[in-house]
Short mmCIF file of C-alpha atoms in Angstrom, two decimals:
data_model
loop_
_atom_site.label_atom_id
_atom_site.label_comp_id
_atom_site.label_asym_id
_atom_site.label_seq_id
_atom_site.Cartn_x
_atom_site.Cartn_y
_atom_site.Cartn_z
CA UNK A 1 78.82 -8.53 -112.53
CA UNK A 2 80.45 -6.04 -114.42
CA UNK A 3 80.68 -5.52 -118.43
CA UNK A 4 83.60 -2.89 -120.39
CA UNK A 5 82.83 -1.90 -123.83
CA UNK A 6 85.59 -0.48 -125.75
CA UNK A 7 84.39 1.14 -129.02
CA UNK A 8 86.78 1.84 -131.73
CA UNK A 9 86.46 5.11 -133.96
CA UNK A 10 87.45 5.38 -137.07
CA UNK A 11 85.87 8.80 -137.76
CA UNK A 12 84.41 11.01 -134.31
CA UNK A 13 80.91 10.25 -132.74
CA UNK A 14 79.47 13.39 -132.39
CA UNK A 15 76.71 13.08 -129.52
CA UNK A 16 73.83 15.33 -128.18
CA UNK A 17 75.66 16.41 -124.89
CA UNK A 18 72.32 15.18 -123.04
CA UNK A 19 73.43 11.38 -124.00
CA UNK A 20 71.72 9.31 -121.05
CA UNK A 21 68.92 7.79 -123.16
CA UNK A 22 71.50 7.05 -125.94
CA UNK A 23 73.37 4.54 -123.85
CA UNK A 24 69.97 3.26 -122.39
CA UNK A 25 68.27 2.75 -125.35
CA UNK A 26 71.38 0.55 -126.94
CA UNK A 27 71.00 -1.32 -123.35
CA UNK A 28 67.57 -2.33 -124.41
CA UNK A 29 68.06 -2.40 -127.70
CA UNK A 30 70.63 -4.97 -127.58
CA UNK A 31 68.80 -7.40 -124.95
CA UNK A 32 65.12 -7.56 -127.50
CA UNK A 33 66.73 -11.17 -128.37
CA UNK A 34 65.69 -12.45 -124.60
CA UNK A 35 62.35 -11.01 -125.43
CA UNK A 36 60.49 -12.26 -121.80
CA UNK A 37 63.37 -10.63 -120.05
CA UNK A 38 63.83 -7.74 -121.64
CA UNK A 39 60.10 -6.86 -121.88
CA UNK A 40 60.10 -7.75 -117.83
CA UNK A 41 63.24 -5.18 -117.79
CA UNK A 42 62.02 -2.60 -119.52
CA UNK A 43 57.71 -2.63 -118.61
CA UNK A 44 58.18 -4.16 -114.75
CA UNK A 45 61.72 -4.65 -113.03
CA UNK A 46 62.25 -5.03 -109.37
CA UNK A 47 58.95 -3.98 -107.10
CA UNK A 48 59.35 -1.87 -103.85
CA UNK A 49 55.17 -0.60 -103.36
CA UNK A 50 54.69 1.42 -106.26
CA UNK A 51 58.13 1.73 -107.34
CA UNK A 52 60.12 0.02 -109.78
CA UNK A 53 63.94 -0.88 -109.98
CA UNK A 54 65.87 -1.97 -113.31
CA UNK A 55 68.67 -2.59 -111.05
CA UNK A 56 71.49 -2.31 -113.83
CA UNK A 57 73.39 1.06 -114.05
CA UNK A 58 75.71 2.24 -116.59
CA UNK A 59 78.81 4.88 -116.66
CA UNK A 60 79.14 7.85 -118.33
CA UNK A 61 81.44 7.41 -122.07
CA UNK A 62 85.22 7.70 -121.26
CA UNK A 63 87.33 8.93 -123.59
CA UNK A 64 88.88 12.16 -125.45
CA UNK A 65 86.19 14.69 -126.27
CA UNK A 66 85.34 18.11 -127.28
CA UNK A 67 82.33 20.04 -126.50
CA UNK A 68 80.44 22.72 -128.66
CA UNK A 69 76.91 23.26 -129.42
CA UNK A 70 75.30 21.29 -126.85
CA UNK A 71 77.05 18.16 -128.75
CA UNK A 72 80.18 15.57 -127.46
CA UNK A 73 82.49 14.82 -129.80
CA UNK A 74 84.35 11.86 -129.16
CA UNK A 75 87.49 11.33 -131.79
CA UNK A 76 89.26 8.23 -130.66
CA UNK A 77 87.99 5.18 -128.92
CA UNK A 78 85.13 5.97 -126.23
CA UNK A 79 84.37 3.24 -123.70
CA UNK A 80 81.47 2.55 -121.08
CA UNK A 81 80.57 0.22 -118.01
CA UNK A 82 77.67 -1.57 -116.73
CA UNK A 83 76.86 -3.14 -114.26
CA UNK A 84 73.96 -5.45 -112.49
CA UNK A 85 73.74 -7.86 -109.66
CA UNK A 86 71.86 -10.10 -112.51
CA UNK A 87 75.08 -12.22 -114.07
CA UNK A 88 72.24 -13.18 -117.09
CA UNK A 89 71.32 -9.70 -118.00
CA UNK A 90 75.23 -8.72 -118.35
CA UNK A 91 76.19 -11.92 -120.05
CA UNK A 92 73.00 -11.50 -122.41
CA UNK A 93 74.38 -8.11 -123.14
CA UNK A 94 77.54 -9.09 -123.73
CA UNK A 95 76.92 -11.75 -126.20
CA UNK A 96 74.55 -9.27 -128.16
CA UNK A 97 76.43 -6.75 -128.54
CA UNK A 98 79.61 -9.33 -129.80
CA UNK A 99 76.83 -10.09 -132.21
CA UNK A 100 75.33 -7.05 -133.27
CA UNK A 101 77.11 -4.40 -132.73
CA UNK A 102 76.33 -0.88 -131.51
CA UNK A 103 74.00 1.73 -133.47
CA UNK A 104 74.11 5.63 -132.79
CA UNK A 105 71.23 6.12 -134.87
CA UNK A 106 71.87 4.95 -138.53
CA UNK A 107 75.76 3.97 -137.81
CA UNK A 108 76.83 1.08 -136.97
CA UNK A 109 80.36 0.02 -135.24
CA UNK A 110 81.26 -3.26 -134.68
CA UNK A 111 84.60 -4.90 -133.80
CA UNK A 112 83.88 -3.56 -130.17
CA UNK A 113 86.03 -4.71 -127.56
CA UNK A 114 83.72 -6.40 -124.40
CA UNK A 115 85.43 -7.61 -120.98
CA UNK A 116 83.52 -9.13 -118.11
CA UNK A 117 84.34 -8.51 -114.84
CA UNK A 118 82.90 -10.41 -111.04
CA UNK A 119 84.55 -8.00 -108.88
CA UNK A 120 83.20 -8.06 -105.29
CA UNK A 121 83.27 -5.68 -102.20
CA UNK A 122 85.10 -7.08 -99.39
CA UNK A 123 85.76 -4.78 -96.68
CA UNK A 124 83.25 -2.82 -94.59
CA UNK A 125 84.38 0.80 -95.65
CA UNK A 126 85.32 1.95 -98.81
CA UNK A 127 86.41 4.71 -100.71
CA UNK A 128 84.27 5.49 -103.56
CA UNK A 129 84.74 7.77 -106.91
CA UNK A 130 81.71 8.25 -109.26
CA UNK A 131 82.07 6.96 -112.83
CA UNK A 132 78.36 8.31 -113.04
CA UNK A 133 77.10 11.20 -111.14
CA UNK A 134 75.14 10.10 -107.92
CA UNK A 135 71.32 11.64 -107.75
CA UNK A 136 69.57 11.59 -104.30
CA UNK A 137 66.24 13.60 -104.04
CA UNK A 138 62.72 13.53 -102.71
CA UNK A 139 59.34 14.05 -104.28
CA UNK A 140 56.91 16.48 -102.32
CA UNK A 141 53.30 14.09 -102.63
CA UNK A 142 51.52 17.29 -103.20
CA UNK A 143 52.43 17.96 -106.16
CA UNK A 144 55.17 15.95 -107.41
CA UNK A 145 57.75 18.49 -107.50
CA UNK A 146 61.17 16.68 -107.22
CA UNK A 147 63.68 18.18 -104.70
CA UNK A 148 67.59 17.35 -105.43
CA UNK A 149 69.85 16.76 -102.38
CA UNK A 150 73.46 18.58 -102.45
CA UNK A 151 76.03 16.82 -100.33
CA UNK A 152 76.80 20.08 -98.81
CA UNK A 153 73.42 18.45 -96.68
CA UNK A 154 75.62 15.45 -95.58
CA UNK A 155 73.63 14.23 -93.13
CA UNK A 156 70.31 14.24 -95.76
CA UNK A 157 72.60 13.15 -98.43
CA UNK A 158 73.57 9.98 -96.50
CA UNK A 159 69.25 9.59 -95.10
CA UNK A 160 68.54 9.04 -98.68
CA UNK A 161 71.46 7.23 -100.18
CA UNK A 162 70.26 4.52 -96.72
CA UNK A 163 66.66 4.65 -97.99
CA UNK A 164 67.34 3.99 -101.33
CA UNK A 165 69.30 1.09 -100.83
CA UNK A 166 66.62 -0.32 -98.27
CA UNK A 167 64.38 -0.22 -101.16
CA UNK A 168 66.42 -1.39 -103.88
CA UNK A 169 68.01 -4.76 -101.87
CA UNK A 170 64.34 -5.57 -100.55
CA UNK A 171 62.93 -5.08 -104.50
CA UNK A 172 65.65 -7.72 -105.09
CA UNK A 173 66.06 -10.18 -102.21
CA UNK A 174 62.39 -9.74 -100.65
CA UNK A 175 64.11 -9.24 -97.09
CA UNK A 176 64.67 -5.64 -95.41
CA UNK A 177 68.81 -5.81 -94.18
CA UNK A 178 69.65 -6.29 -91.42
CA UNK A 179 71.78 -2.92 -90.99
CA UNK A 180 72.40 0.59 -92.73
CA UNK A 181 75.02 1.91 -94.70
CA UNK A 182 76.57 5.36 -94.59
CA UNK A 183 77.54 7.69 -97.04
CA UNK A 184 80.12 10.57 -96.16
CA UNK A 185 81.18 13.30 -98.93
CA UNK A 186 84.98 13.03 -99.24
CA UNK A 187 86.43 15.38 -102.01
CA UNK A 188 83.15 16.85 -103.49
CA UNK A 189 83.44 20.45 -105.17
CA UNK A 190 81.19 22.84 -107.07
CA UNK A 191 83.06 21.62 -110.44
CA UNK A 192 81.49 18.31 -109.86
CA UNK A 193 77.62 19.09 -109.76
CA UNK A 194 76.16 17.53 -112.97
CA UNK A 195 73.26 19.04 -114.44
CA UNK A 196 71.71 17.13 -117.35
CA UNK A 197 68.55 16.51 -119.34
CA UNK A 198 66.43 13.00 -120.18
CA UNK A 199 64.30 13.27 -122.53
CA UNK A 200 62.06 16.12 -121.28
CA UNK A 201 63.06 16.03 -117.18
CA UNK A 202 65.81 18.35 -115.72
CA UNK A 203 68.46 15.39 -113.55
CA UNK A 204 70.62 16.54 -111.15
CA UNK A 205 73.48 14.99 -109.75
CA UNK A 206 77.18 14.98 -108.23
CA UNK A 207 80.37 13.43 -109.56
CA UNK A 208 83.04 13.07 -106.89
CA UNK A 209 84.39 10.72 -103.90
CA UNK A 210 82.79 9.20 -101.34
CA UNK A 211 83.08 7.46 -98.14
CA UNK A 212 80.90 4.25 -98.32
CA UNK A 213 80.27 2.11 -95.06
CA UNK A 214 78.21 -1.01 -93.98
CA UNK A 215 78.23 -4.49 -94.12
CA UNK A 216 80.35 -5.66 -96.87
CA UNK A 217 77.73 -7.48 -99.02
CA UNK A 218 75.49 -4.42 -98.34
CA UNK A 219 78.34 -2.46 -100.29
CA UNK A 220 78.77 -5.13 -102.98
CA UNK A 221 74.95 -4.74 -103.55
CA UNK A 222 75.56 -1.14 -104.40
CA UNK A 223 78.54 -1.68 -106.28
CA UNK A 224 76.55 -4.10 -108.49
CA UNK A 225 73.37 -1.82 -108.69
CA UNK A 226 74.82 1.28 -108.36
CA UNK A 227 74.36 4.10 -105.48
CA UNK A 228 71.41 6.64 -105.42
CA UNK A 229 68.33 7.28 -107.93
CA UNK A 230 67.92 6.57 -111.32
CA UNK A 231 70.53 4.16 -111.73
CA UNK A 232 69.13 2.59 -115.05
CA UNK A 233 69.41 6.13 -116.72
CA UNK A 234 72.75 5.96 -116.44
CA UNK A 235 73.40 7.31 -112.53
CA UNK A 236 75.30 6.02 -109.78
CA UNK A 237 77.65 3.82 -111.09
CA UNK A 238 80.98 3.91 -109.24
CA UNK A 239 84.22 2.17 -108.42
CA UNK A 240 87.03 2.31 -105.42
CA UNK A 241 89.84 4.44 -104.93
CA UNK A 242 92.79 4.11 -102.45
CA UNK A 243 93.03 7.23 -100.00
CA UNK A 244 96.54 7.70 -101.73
CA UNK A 245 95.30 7.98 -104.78
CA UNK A 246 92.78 10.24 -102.86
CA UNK A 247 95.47 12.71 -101.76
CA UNK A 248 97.27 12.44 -105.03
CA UNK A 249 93.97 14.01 -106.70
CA UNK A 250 93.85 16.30 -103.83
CA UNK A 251 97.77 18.08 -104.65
CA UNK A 252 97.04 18.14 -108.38
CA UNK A 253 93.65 20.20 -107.86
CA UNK A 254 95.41 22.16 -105.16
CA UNK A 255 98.59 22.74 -108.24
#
């Protein structure tokens, strides 16, 4: 299930450009009221081994903005999107934040504008633009140094995007798929490398479009979870595209 929220500014929100933990933290903030949930959320989620899985992701803000000073300016209404294969946790955000609002520290908007959404996947190949930048990487055991993947390495790039997913859908369903999915670099540039900051860790990811194949509720899985790492800090989220729309991006960079 999916969630819009359209917030409406009277005067700009001016934003650390680092914002991640902003949007994560209202997440959490706003789901306290279903206290056994959100504590399971937040201190457990989804178990692979060792590793743990919110399985919710969330877009970066859309809207007009300005940048100076390592701070995001937005002056007119700013929207986001999440997302979750967990119809309670959406609706249970949804209904909070009708109720209470949004804070960005000690201001408080209301009046915010919230749509649900059930879209669903149904073909076996699909075109796929980032709404939040995609991070794939691997951790060297020896000293936990983490290693970012560029999709200049498509073949790795795709290796981990697969493993990632294995993880995530058997963290959620308890059962290893049945098949793979694929994921080919389409219209991926310098421009859309994404370097940003949580908290006190360096995040690196890649904006851009995709080619996204497997069995179709493999990719509905994904577009309810999100593709990649890190997904509950705000990376991976993404939606489709038409290859005309593809091509139409294509002659306006080329212009």
């Amino acid at each position: 299930m999916q969630m819009l929220v359209k917030i409406p500014l009277e005067i700009p929100l001016d934003l650390p450009i680092n914002y991640h933990h902003i949007i994560q933290g209202i997440i959490y903030n706003n789901l306290k009221s279903k206290e056994a949930y959100s504590r399971f959320l937040h201190d457990e989620g989804f178990s692979y081994g060792e590793r743990k899985f919110k399985l919710f992701t969330f877009s970066l803000l859309q809207g007009k903005y300005e940048v100076a000073d390592k701070r995001i300016i937005f002056r007119d209404q700013v929207s986001f999107k999440v997302s979750s294969p967990n119809n309670y946790m959406i609706i249970s955000l949804a209904d909070a934040l009708k109720e209470q609002g949004i804070y960005f520290k000690d201001r408080h908007i209301q009046n915010l504008e919230i749509y649900l959404f059930d879209k669903t996947i149904e073909y076996r190949s699909v075109y796929v633009r980032m709404l939040s930048p995609i991070c794939l990487y691997s951790t060297e055991q020896e000293n936990g140094y983490t290693n970012y993947c560029s999709p200049e390495n498509a073949e790795e790039f795709s290796k981990l995007a697969a493993s990632n997913f294995i993880r995530k859908y058997y963290s959620y369903y308890g059962i290893y798929p049945q098949g793979y999915i694929h994921l080919e670099p389409v219209q991926v540039t310098k421009k859309d490398k994404y370097v940003t900051k949580y908290l006190q860790s360096t995040i690196v990811g890649w904006k851009g479009i995709y080619r996204l194949s497997g069995e179709r509720k493999y990719l509905d899985f994904l577009y309810q979870t999100g593709l990649g790492g890190k997904n509950s800090q705000g990376f991976g989220m993404w939606d489709t595209i038409s290859e005309k729309n593809i091509k139409r991006e294509e002659n306006r960079n080329d212009g």
